[in-house]
mmCIF file of C-alpha atoms and ligand atoms in Angstrom:
data_model
loop_
_atom_site.group_PDB
_atom_site.id
_atom_site.type_symbol
_atom_site.label_atom_id
_atom_site.label_comp_id
_atom_site.label_asym_id
_atom_site.label_seq_id
_atom_site.Cartn_x
_atom_site.Cartn_y
_atom_site.Cartn_z
ATOM 1 C CA MET A 32 75.389 81.902 97.959
ATOM 2 C CA ASN A 33 78.609 81.221 98.108
ATOM 3 C CA GLU A 34 80.229 82.509 101.833
ATOM 4 C CA HIS A 35 82.866 80.426 101.759
ATOM 5 C CA LEU A 36 85.520 81.671 99.487
ATOM 6 C CA SER A 37 88.673 82.606 100.622
ATOM 7 C CA PRO A 38 91.712 84.199 99.464
ATOM 8 C CA LEU A 39 94.270 82.400 101.623
ATOM 9 C CA GLU A 40 94.972 79.341 102.955
ATOM 10 C CA TRP A 41 96.970 77.470 104.563
ATOM 11 C CA SER A 42 98.261 73.780 105.331
ATOM 12 C CA ASN A 43 101.128 71.812 106.353
ATOM 13 C CA GLY A 44 103.485 74.801 106.402
ATOM 14 C CA VAL A 45 102.443 76.070 102.973
ATOM 15 C CA LEU A 46 100.701 79.530 102.501
ATOM 16 C CA ARG A 47 98.488 79.394 99.265
ATOM 17 C CA LEU A 48 97.217 83.054 98.318
ATOM 18 C CA LEU A 49 94.737 83.447 95.450
ATOM 19 C CA ASP A 50 96.474 86.240 93.043
ATOM 20 C CA GLN A 51 94.039 88.801 92.680
ATOM 21 C CA ARG A 52 95.869 90.732 90.168
ATOM 22 C CA ARG A 53 94.468 88.075 87.918
ATOM 23 C CA LEU A 54 90.966 88.209 88.674
ATOM 24 C CA PRO A 55 88.860 87.561 86.766
ATOM 25 C CA THR A 56 89.777 85.992 84.332
ATOM 26 C CA GLU A 57 92.187 83.967 85.804
ATOM 27 C CA GLU A 58 91.826 81.471 89.317
ATOM 28 C CA ILE A 59 95.604 81.207 89.899
ATOM 29 C CA TRP A 60 97.133 79.665 93.290
ATOM 30 C CA HIS A 61 100.419 80.681 94.134
ATOM 31 C CA GLU A 62 102.347 78.949 97.041
ATOM 32 C CA TYR A 63 104.836 80.710 99.680
ATOM 33 C CA ARG A 64 107.239 78.856 101.637
ATOM 34 C CA SER A 65 109.211 81.690 102.957
ATOM 35 C CA PHE A 66 108.635 85.088 104.686
ATOM 36 C CA ALA A 67 110.492 87.484 102.002
ATOM 37 C CA GLU A 68 107.967 85.664 99.428
ATOM 38 C CA VAL A 69 104.951 86.735 101.408
ATOM 39 C CA ALA A 70 106.157 89.805 102.575
ATOM 40 C CA GLY A 71 106.692 90.406 97.979
ATOM 41 C CA ALA A 72 103.122 89.361 97.568
ATOM 42 C CA ILE A 73 101.897 91.973 100.029
ATOM 43 C CA LYS A 74 103.588 94.613 98.201
ATOM 44 C CA ASP A 75 102.921 93.324 94.493
ATOM 45 C CA MET A 76 98.618 92.914 95.549
ATOM 46 C CA VAL A 77 98.692 89.415 94.645
ATOM 47 C CA VAL A 78 96.788 89.434 98.434
ATOM 48 C CA ARG A 79 95.161 93.294 99.234
ATOM 49 C CA GLY A 80 92.915 94.633 101.694
ATOM 50 C CA ALA A 81 93.593 95.489 105.183
ATOM 51 C CA PRO A 82 92.152 92.207 107.278
ATOM 52 C CA ALA A 83 93.464 89.733 104.797
ATOM 53 C CA ILE A 84 97.249 91.578 104.566
ATOM 54 C CA GLY A 85 96.891 90.882 108.622
ATOM 55 C CA CYS A 86 96.353 87.906 108.252
ATOM 56 C CA THR A 87 98.643 86.864 105.412
ATOM 57 C CA ALA A 88 101.575 88.733 107.662
ATOM 58 C CA ALA A 89 101.179 86.647 110.385
ATOM 59 C CA TYR A 90 101.404 83.462 108.304
ATOM 60 C CA GLY A 91 104.414 85.235 107.191
ATOM 61 C CA VAL A 92 105.454 85.148 110.430
ATOM 62 C CA ALA A 93 104.901 81.708 110.842
ATOM 63 C CA LEU A 94 107.181 80.650 107.934
ATOM 64 C CA GLY A 95 109.977 82.814 109.066
ATOM 65 C CA ALA A 96 110.286 81.011 111.945
ATOM 66 C CA ARG A 97 109.893 77.516 110.321
ATOM 67 C CA GLU A 98 112.681 78.780 108.040
ATOM 68 C CA GLY A 99 114.644 79.782 111.087
ATOM 69 C CA ALA A 100 114.807 83.611 110.068
ATOM 70 C CA LEU A 101 115.736 85.739 112.842
ATOM 71 C CA PHE A 102 112.130 86.902 113.865
ATOM 72 C CA ASP A 103 112.786 90.818 113.783
ATOM 73 C CA GLU A 104 113.838 90.776 110.928
ATOM 74 C CA VAL A 105 111.026 88.460 109.626
ATOM 75 C CA CYS A 106 108.700 91.299 111.238
ATOM 76 C CA ALA A 107 110.477 94.219 109.841
ATOM 77 C CA ALA A 108 110.471 93.058 105.926
ATOM 78 C CA LEU A 109 106.715 92.248 106.702
ATOM 79 C CA ALA A 110 106.046 95.569 108.015
ATOM 80 C CA ALA A 111 107.809 97.474 105.277
ATOM 81 C CA THR A 112 105.230 96.144 102.825
ATOM 82 C CA ARG A 113 102.630 98.698 102.871
ATOM 83 C CA PRO A 114 101.778 101.224 105.163
ATOM 84 C CA THR A 115 98.296 102.239 105.201
ATOM 85 C CA ALA A 116 95.801 99.064 106.721
ATOM 86 C CA VAL A 117 96.955 99.060 110.495
ATOM 87 C CA ASN A 118 95.987 95.123 110.589
ATOM 88 C CA LEU A 119 99.245 94.593 109.492
ATOM 89 C CA PHE A 120 101.244 96.156 112.067
ATOM 90 C CA TRP A 121 98.570 94.979 114.606
ATOM 91 C CA ALA A 122 98.596 91.216 113.212
ATOM 92 C CA ILE A 123 102.792 91.441 113.444
ATOM 93 C CA GLU A 124 102.303 92.978 116.926
ATOM 94 C CA ARG A 125 100.118 89.831 118.149
ATOM 95 C CA MET A 126 102.448 87.801 116.752
ATOM 96 C CA LYS A 127 105.277 89.225 118.793
ATOM 97 C CA ARG A 128 103.218 88.883 121.853
ATOM 98 C CA VAL A 129 103.663 85.076 121.021
ATOM 99 C CA GLN A 130 105.388 83.406 124.079
ATOM 100 C CA PRO A 131 107.736 80.559 123.776
ATOM 101 C CA ARG A 132 108.303 81.430 119.766
ATOM 102 C CA THR A 133 108.172 78.376 118.509
ATOM 103 C CA ALA A 134 106.936 77.695 115.036
ATOM 104 C CA GLU A 135 104.010 75.596 116.334
ATOM 105 C CA ALA A 136 102.856 78.486 118.335
ATOM 106 C CA LEU A 137 103.573 81.058 115.709
ATOM 107 C CA GLU A 138 101.554 78.707 113.396
ATOM 108 C CA ARG A 139 98.495 78.188 115.709
ATOM 109 C CA GLU A 140 98.512 81.957 116.479
ATOM 110 C CA ALA A 141 98.154 83.090 112.882
ATOM 111 C CA ILE A 142 95.631 80.061 112.364
ATOM 112 C CA GLN A 143 93.559 81.449 115.016
ATOM 113 C CA ILE A 144 93.910 85.551 113.702
ATOM 114 C CA GLN A 145 92.567 84.309 110.456
ATOM 115 C CA GLU A 146 89.397 82.404 111.997
ATOM 116 C CA GLU A 147 89.295 85.311 114.647
ATOM 117 C CA ASP A 148 88.740 87.521 111.406
ATOM 118 C CA ILE A 149 86.236 85.637 109.642
ATOM 119 C CA ALA A 150 83.953 85.292 112.735
ATOM 120 C CA ALA A 151 84.515 88.937 113.257
ATOM 121 C CA CYS A 152 83.143 89.942 109.461
ATOM 122 C CA ARG A 153 80.274 87.129 110.350
ATOM 123 C CA ALA A 154 79.328 89.668 113.361
ATOM 124 C CA ILE A 155 79.768 92.569 111.329
ATOM 125 C CA GLY A 156 77.492 91.500 109.003
ATOM 126 C CA ARG A 157 74.847 90.427 111.590
ATOM 127 C CA GLN A 158 75.362 93.708 113.331
ATOM 128 C CA GLY A 159 74.774 95.805 110.072
ATOM 129 C CA ALA A 160 72.437 93.727 108.076
ATOM 130 C CA SER A 161 69.411 95.987 109.432
ATOM 131 C CA LEU A 162 70.873 98.963 108.499
ATOM 132 C CA LEU A 163 70.654 98.597 105.041
ATOM 133 C CA PRO A 164 67.317 99.945 103.233
ATOM 134 C CA PRO A 165 65.589 97.471 100.396
ATOM 135 C CA GLY A 166 66.812 98.822 97.454
ATOM 136 C CA VAL A 167 70.294 99.482 95.709
ATOM 137 C CA VAL A 168 73.616 99.777 97.969
ATOM 138 C CA LEU A 169 76.643 101.420 96.444
ATOM 139 C CA THR A 170 79.831 100.090 97.220
ATOM 140 C CA HIS A 171 83.827 101.026 96.612
ATOM 141 C CA CYS A 172 86.491 99.036 95.778
ATOM 142 C CA ASN A 173 86.634 95.717 97.400
ATOM 143 C CA ALA A 174 85.826 94.962 101.174
ATOM 144 C CA GLY A 175 84.378 91.129 100.731
ATOM 145 C CA ALA A 176 85.748 87.536 101.007
ATOM 146 C CA LEU A 177 88.609 88.716 98.788
ATOM 147 C CA ALA A 178 89.796 91.329 101.617
ATOM 148 C CA THR A 179 89.638 89.635 104.251
ATOM 149 C CA GLY A 180 90.180 85.938 105.884
ATOM 150 C CA GLY A 181 86.813 84.960 104.241
ATOM 151 C CA TYR A 182 83.247 86.301 104.157
ATOM 152 C CA GLY A 183 83.969 90.457 103.901
ATOM 153 C CA THR A 184 83.554 93.478 106.040
ATOM 154 C CA ALA A 185 81.196 95.703 103.812
ATOM 155 C CA LEU A 186 80.061 92.772 101.290
ATOM 156 C CA GLY A 187 79.666 90.979 104.474
ATOM 157 C CA VAL A 188 76.790 93.439 105.677
ATOM 158 C CA ILE A 189 75.420 93.126 102.267
ATOM 159 C CA ARG A 190 75.509 89.115 102.279
ATOM 160 C CA SER A 191 73.992 89.552 106.318
ATOM 161 C CA ALA A 192 71.566 91.641 105.070
ATOM 162 C CA ILE A 193 70.339 89.291 101.739
ATOM 163 C CA ALA A 194 69.948 86.411 103.966
ATOM 164 C CA ALA A 195 68.029 87.893 106.551
ATOM 165 C CA GLY A 196 65.722 88.799 103.597
ATOM 166 C CA THR A 197 66.586 92.415 102.623
ATOM 167 C CA ARG A 198 65.552 92.762 98.980
ATOM 168 C CA LEU A 199 69.354 94.115 97.825
ATOM 169 C CA GLU A 200 70.702 95.313 94.454
ATOM 170 C CA VAL A 201 74.818 96.527 94.317
ATOM 171 C CA PHE A 202 76.506 99.194 92.938
ATOM 172 C CA ALA A 203 79.876 98.537 92.667
ATOM 173 C CA ASP A 204 81.968 101.642 91.970
ATOM 174 C CA GLU A 205 84.731 100.130 88.930
ATOM 175 C CA THR A 206 87.567 101.864 91.654
ATOM 176 C CA ARG A 207 90.358 103.098 89.646
ATOM 177 C CA PRO A 208 92.918 102.658 88.874
ATOM 178 C CA PHE A 209 93.310 98.978 90.082
ATOM 179 C CA LEU A 210 89.829 98.365 89.350
ATOM 180 C CA GLN A 211 89.662 96.175 92.735
ATOM 181 C CA GLY A 212 85.541 96.939 91.917
ATOM 182 C CA ALA A 213 85.469 96.055 88.675
ATOM 183 C CA ARG A 214 87.854 93.233 88.686
ATOM 184 C CA LEU A 215 87.115 91.689 92.165
ATOM 185 C CA THR A 216 84.094 93.102 93.892
ATOM 186 C CA ALA A 217 81.966 92.181 90.275
ATOM 187 C CA TRP A 218 83.769 88.658 90.442
ATOM 188 C CA GLU A 219 82.941 87.943 93.820
ATOM 189 C CA LEU A 220 79.154 89.171 94.209
ATOM 190 C CA GLN A 221 78.708 87.056 90.676
ATOM 191 C CA LYS A 222 80.344 84.382 92.528
ATOM 192 C CA SER A 223 77.533 84.413 95.113
ATOM 193 C CA ASN A 224 74.260 85.108 92.946
ATOM 194 C CA ILE A 225 74.387 88.614 94.566
ATOM 195 C CA PRO A 226 73.008 90.963 91.680
ATOM 196 C CA VAL A 227 75.629 93.694 90.899
ATOM 197 C CA THR A 228 76.136 96.382 88.709
ATOM 198 C CA LEU A 229 79.232 98.070 87.569
ATOM 199 C CA ILE A 230 79.704 101.549 87.200
ATOM 200 C CA THR A 231 82.724 104.220 86.825
ATOM 201 C CA ASP A 232 83.674 105.888 89.415
ATOM 202 C CA ASN A 233 82.827 109.377 88.085
ATOM 203 C CA MET A 234 79.070 107.940 87.856
ATOM 204 C CA ALA A 235 77.941 108.115 91.522
ATOM 205 C CA GLY A 236 76.879 111.377 91.764
ATOM 206 C CA HIS A 237 74.694 110.994 88.618
ATOM 207 C CA PHE A 238 72.899 107.797 90.032
ATOM 208 C CA MET A 239 72.278 109.434 93.944
ATOM 209 C CA SER A 240 70.369 112.558 92.498
ATOM 210 C CA ARG A 241 68.305 110.544 90.607
ATOM 211 C CA GLY A 242 67.400 108.544 93.563
ATOM 212 C CA ALA A 243 68.748 105.020 91.750
ATOM 213 C CA ILE A 244 71.174 104.066 95.671
ATOM 214 C CA GLN A 245 69.753 104.117 98.702
ATOM 215 C CA SER A 246 72.670 103.569 101.158
ATOM 216 C CA VAL A 247 76.468 103.368 100.678
ATOM 217 C CA VAL A 248 78.386 100.613 102.681
ATOM 218 C CA VAL A 249 82.317 100.956 102.046
ATOM 219 C CA GLY A 250 85.474 99.053 104.479
ATOM 220 C CA ALA A 251 88.118 100.720 105.977
ATOM 221 C CA ASP A 252 92.327 100.789 106.211
ATOM 222 C CA ARG A 253 92.566 102.181 109.292
ATOM 223 C CA ILE A 254 90.712 104.452 111.355
ATOM 224 C CA ALA A 255 91.650 106.988 113.754
ATOM 225 C CA ALA A 256 90.192 107.443 117.566
ATOM 226 C CA ASN A 257 87.812 110.519 116.252
ATOM 227 C CA GLY A 258 86.527 107.704 113.793
ATOM 228 C CA ASP A 259 88.121 109.474 110.465
ATOM 229 C CA THR A 260 88.866 106.919 108.349
ATOM 230 C CA ALA A 261 91.074 106.062 105.543
ATOM 231 C CA ASN A 262 89.650 103.785 102.693
ATOM 232 C CA LYS A 263 90.315 103.363 99.042
ATOM 233 C CA ILE A 264 90.739 106.538 96.860
ATOM 234 C CA GLY A 265 87.825 108.028 96.211
ATOM 235 C CA THR A 266 85.909 107.015 99.633
ATOM 236 C CA PHE A 267 85.647 110.673 100.312
ATOM 237 C CA SER A 268 84.530 111.508 97.093
ATOM 238 C CA VAL A 269 81.288 109.031 97.805
ATOM 239 C CA ALA A 270 81.206 110.094 101.353
ATOM 240 C CA VAL A 271 80.087 113.957 100.534
ATOM 241 C CA LEU A 272 78.176 112.959 97.727
ATOM 242 C CA ALA A 273 75.882 110.673 100.073
ATOM 243 C CA ARG A 274 75.809 113.407 102.244
ATOM 244 C CA GLU A 275 74.678 115.991 99.792
ATOM 245 C CA HIS A 276 72.222 113.279 98.782
ATOM 246 C CA HIS A 277 71.150 111.910 102.271
ATOM 247 C CA ILE A 278 72.204 108.991 101.374
ATOM 248 C CA PRO A 279 73.690 106.832 104.789
ATOM 249 C CA PHE A 280 76.925 105.997 104.294
ATOM 250 C CA TYR A 281 78.642 103.322 106.631
ATOM 251 C CA VAL A 282 81.991 101.937 107.627
ATOM 252 C CA ALA A 283 82.246 98.215 108.209
ATOM 253 C CA ALA A 284 85.419 97.081 109.382
ATOM 254 C CA PRO A 285 86.574 95.276 112.465
ATOM 255 C CA ARG A 286 88.080 96.357 115.982
ATOM 256 C CA SER A 287 91.728 95.306 114.578
ATOM 257 C CA THR A 288 91.227 98.507 111.551
ATOM 258 C CA ILE A 289 90.933 100.897 114.641
ATOM 259 C CA ASP A 290 94.349 102.396 115.377
ATOM 260 C CA ARG A 291 93.595 104.348 119.023
ATOM 261 C CA ALA A 292 97.112 105.750 118.790
ATOM 262 C CA LEU A 293 96.020 107.853 116.036
ATOM 263 C CA PRO A 294 93.473 110.937 117.094
ATOM 264 C CA ASP A 295 92.554 112.066 113.915
ATOM 265 C CA GLY A 296 92.657 111.263 110.430
ATOM 266 C CA SER A 297 95.494 113.811 108.998
ATOM 267 C CA CYS A 298 98.103 111.346 111.019
ATOM 268 C CA ILE A 299 97.064 108.348 108.933
ATOM 269 C CA PRO A 300 100.409 107.547 106.558
ATOM 270 C CA ILE A 301 98.600 107.339 102.985
ATOM 271 C CA GLU A 302 100.246 104.950 100.688
ATOM 272 C CA GLU A 303 101.768 106.331 96.937
ATOM 273 C CA ARG A 304 102.178 103.917 94.762
ATOM 274 C CA ALA A 305 103.607 103.861 91.289
ATOM 275 C CA ALA A 306 102.495 106.073 88.805
ATOM 276 C CA GLU A 307 101.828 103.088 86.016
ATOM 277 C CA GLU A 308 99.040 102.268 87.886
ATOM 278 C CA VAL A 309 97.145 105.810 86.618
ATOM 279 C CA THR A 310 99.012 105.879 82.963
ATOM 280 C CA HIS A 311 98.962 101.690 81.964
ATOM 281 C CA LEU A 312 95.936 99.685 81.810
ATOM 282 C CA ASP A 313 96.593 96.809 80.900
ATOM 283 C CA GLY A 314 100.335 97.114 80.382
ATOM 284 C CA ARG A 315 99.386 99.848 77.727
ATOM 285 C CA ARG A 316 100.317 103.523 78.196
ATOM 286 C CA ILE A 317 97.208 105.333 77.953
ATOM 287 C CA ALA A 318 98.463 108.374 79.058
ATOM 288 C CA PRO A 319 102.033 110.821 78.016
ATOM 289 C CA GLU A 320 104.398 110.832 80.135
ATOM 290 C CA VAL A 321 103.497 113.811 82.480
ATOM 291 C CA ALA A 322 103.937 114.260 85.836
ATOM 292 C CA VAL A 323 101.247 111.689 88.171
ATOM 293 C CA CYS A 324 100.108 111.455 91.329
ATOM 294 C CA ASN A 325 99.371 108.136 92.563
ATOM 295 C CA PRO A 326 97.950 108.186 96.816
ATOM 296 C CA ALA A 327 96.389 104.774 96.987
ATOM 297 C CA PHE A 328 93.447 105.545 99.879
ATOM 298 C CA ASP A 329 92.032 109.212 101.020
ATOM 299 C CA VAL A 330 90.359 109.698 104.526
ATOM 300 C CA THR A 331 86.903 110.730 104.772
ATOM 301 C CA PRO A 332 86.175 113.019 107.999
ATOM 302 C CA ALA A 333 84.269 111.340 110.860
ATOM 303 C CA ARG A 334 81.390 113.801 110.068
ATOM 304 C CA PHE A 335 80.620 112.176 106.676
ATOM 305 C CA ILE A 336 79.683 108.569 108.493
ATOM 306 C CA THR A 337 76.738 107.689 109.453
ATOM 307 C CA ALA A 338 78.048 104.907 111.247
ATOM 308 C CA LEU A 339 80.923 102.600 111.884
ATOM 309 C CA ILE A 340 79.820 98.876 111.990
ATOM 310 C CA THR A 341 82.323 96.560 114.150
ATOM 311 C CA GLU A 342 82.041 93.339 115.658
ATOM 312 C CA ALA A 343 81.509 94.533 118.816
ATOM 313 C CA GLY A 344 78.868 96.859 117.757
ATOM 314 C CA VAL A 345 77.617 99.809 115.890
ATOM 315 C CA CYS A 346 79.442 103.467 116.651
ATOM 316 C CA ARG A 347 77.278 106.539 115.666
ATOM 317 C CA ALA A 348 78.683 110.379 116.394
ATOM 318 C CA PRO A 349 80.826 111.640 118.393
ATOM 319 C CA PHE A 350 83.019 108.476 117.359
ATOM 320 C CA GLY A 351 85.539 109.619 119.917
ATOM 321 C CA GLU A 352 83.191 108.059 122.776
ATOM 322 C CA SER A 353 81.709 105.492 120.628
ATOM 323 C CA ILE A 354 84.489 104.064 119.579
ATOM 324 C CA ALA A 355 86.665 104.065 123.482
ATOM 325 C CA ARG A 356 83.623 101.792 124.039
ATOM 326 C CA LEU A 357 84.301 99.008 122.080
ATOM 327 C CA PHE A 358 87.856 98.255 123.589
HETATM 328 O O1 MRU B 605 94.831 98.597 97.941
HETATM 329 P P1 MRU B 605 94.104 97.839 98.508
HETATM 330 O O2 MRU B 605 93.087 96.574 97.514
HETATM 331 O O3 MRU B 605 94.551 96.904 99.748
HETATM 332 O O4 MRU B 605 92.487 98.522 99.166
HETATM 333 C C1 MRU B 605 91.825 97.930 100.191
HETATM 334 C C2 MRU B 605 90.683 98.882 100.622
HETATM 335 O O5 MRU B 605 90.940 100.020 100.504
HETATM 336 C C3 MRU B 605 89.266 97.912 101.084
HETATM 337 O O6 MRU B 605 88.805 98.893 101.184
HETATM 338 C C4 MRU B 605 89.935 98.009 102.458
HETATM 339 O O7 MRU B 605 91.215 97.155 102.752
HETATM 340 C C5 MRU B 605 89.215 97.229 103.273
HETATM 341 S S1 MRU B 605 88.688 95.863 103.202
HETATM 342 C C6 MRU B 605 87.532 94.911 103.862
#
C-alpha cells in the first residue's frame, strides 16, 4: 500500500503542492515562495481537504515571515481563502501563538502541524479500524492522504482496517460537481492497491437497498459542539440513506476539525462556489444559462452519525458530552 502519499512538501523555504485540479491525468507539482501564491492555491483548490488546507496555510504564514510581510496581513489573506473548513483558522491561530515570531520558529511550527496531522490521521485509523465490518464501505468526496498532511482520515480508517486484516472494498461517490471522488479518491485508492468501484452520487441508495454496502465513512470540514458535521455537499443525503438502510455512518476527523465555539451546525458558514462548476464539465458547457446554486458543503445532523472517530477516541451520542470529553 502506498501510505506515504502527501499533497504538500516543504524543503528549504519552498512549499511544493501537488496540483489536485489536474489529477488523475497529470501529476504536476508547483513551487510556492510567497504567502499570496499560497492563498491563491488554496482558493483555486490546487490543494483542498480540511486538514491539508490547514497545513498549507501554516506554511503560507511561514513564507510570509521569510518575505518580511506584515504578519497580520499574511494571516488575513490566508484566512480569506475558504470559509468552511475550520482547520484553516485553527492552523492560523496556532501560528499566531508562536513567540517570538521569527521565520525559523514559524517554519518549525508549520512542519510540526503537518507532522502532527499525519500522526493524528494514523491514530484515527487505529481508533476506527475495528468499526468497519468486512464488505463494501462507501465514502464521499476525498478524505484521504490528498486531503490531509498524509494518510487520510476516512481513507485512513479504511487503510488501517485493511492493514488489520478486514476484507474491504470501497465504493467511491463521484462527488458532483468538483468530482473529488472520481478524480482523487479513485486515483488515491488505486495507487494504494485498495479495490475501488466508482459510482455516481445518485446510485448510493440503489446499492444500499440491495445490501451491497455495509458501512459508510466520510471526513469532515467542521464539526459543531453538538456533533453536527459539515462535509462535502451530498454527505447529508448519504447519511439519510444509511439511516434508512440501517447502515453505520461514521465521520472520521482530527480534533482540529471540531469547532467548539459553534453550538450546532446551523452556525457553520457554507462556502458558495462558482456557477461554472455546475454548468461546465472539463471547460465545456453542459447546461443552458439559468440560475445556479453551488453550495460546496452540507450539514449532517448529529442524529444521523453512528460515531465520530478522532485521534483521541471514538465519540457516540450524546455527542455534546462525548466531544467535550475529547478536550
Ligand atoms: O472542497 P474540498 O475538496 O476542500 O472538500 C473536502 C471535503 O469535504 C472533505 O471530505 C473534508 O475536507 C475532509 S478531508 C480529510
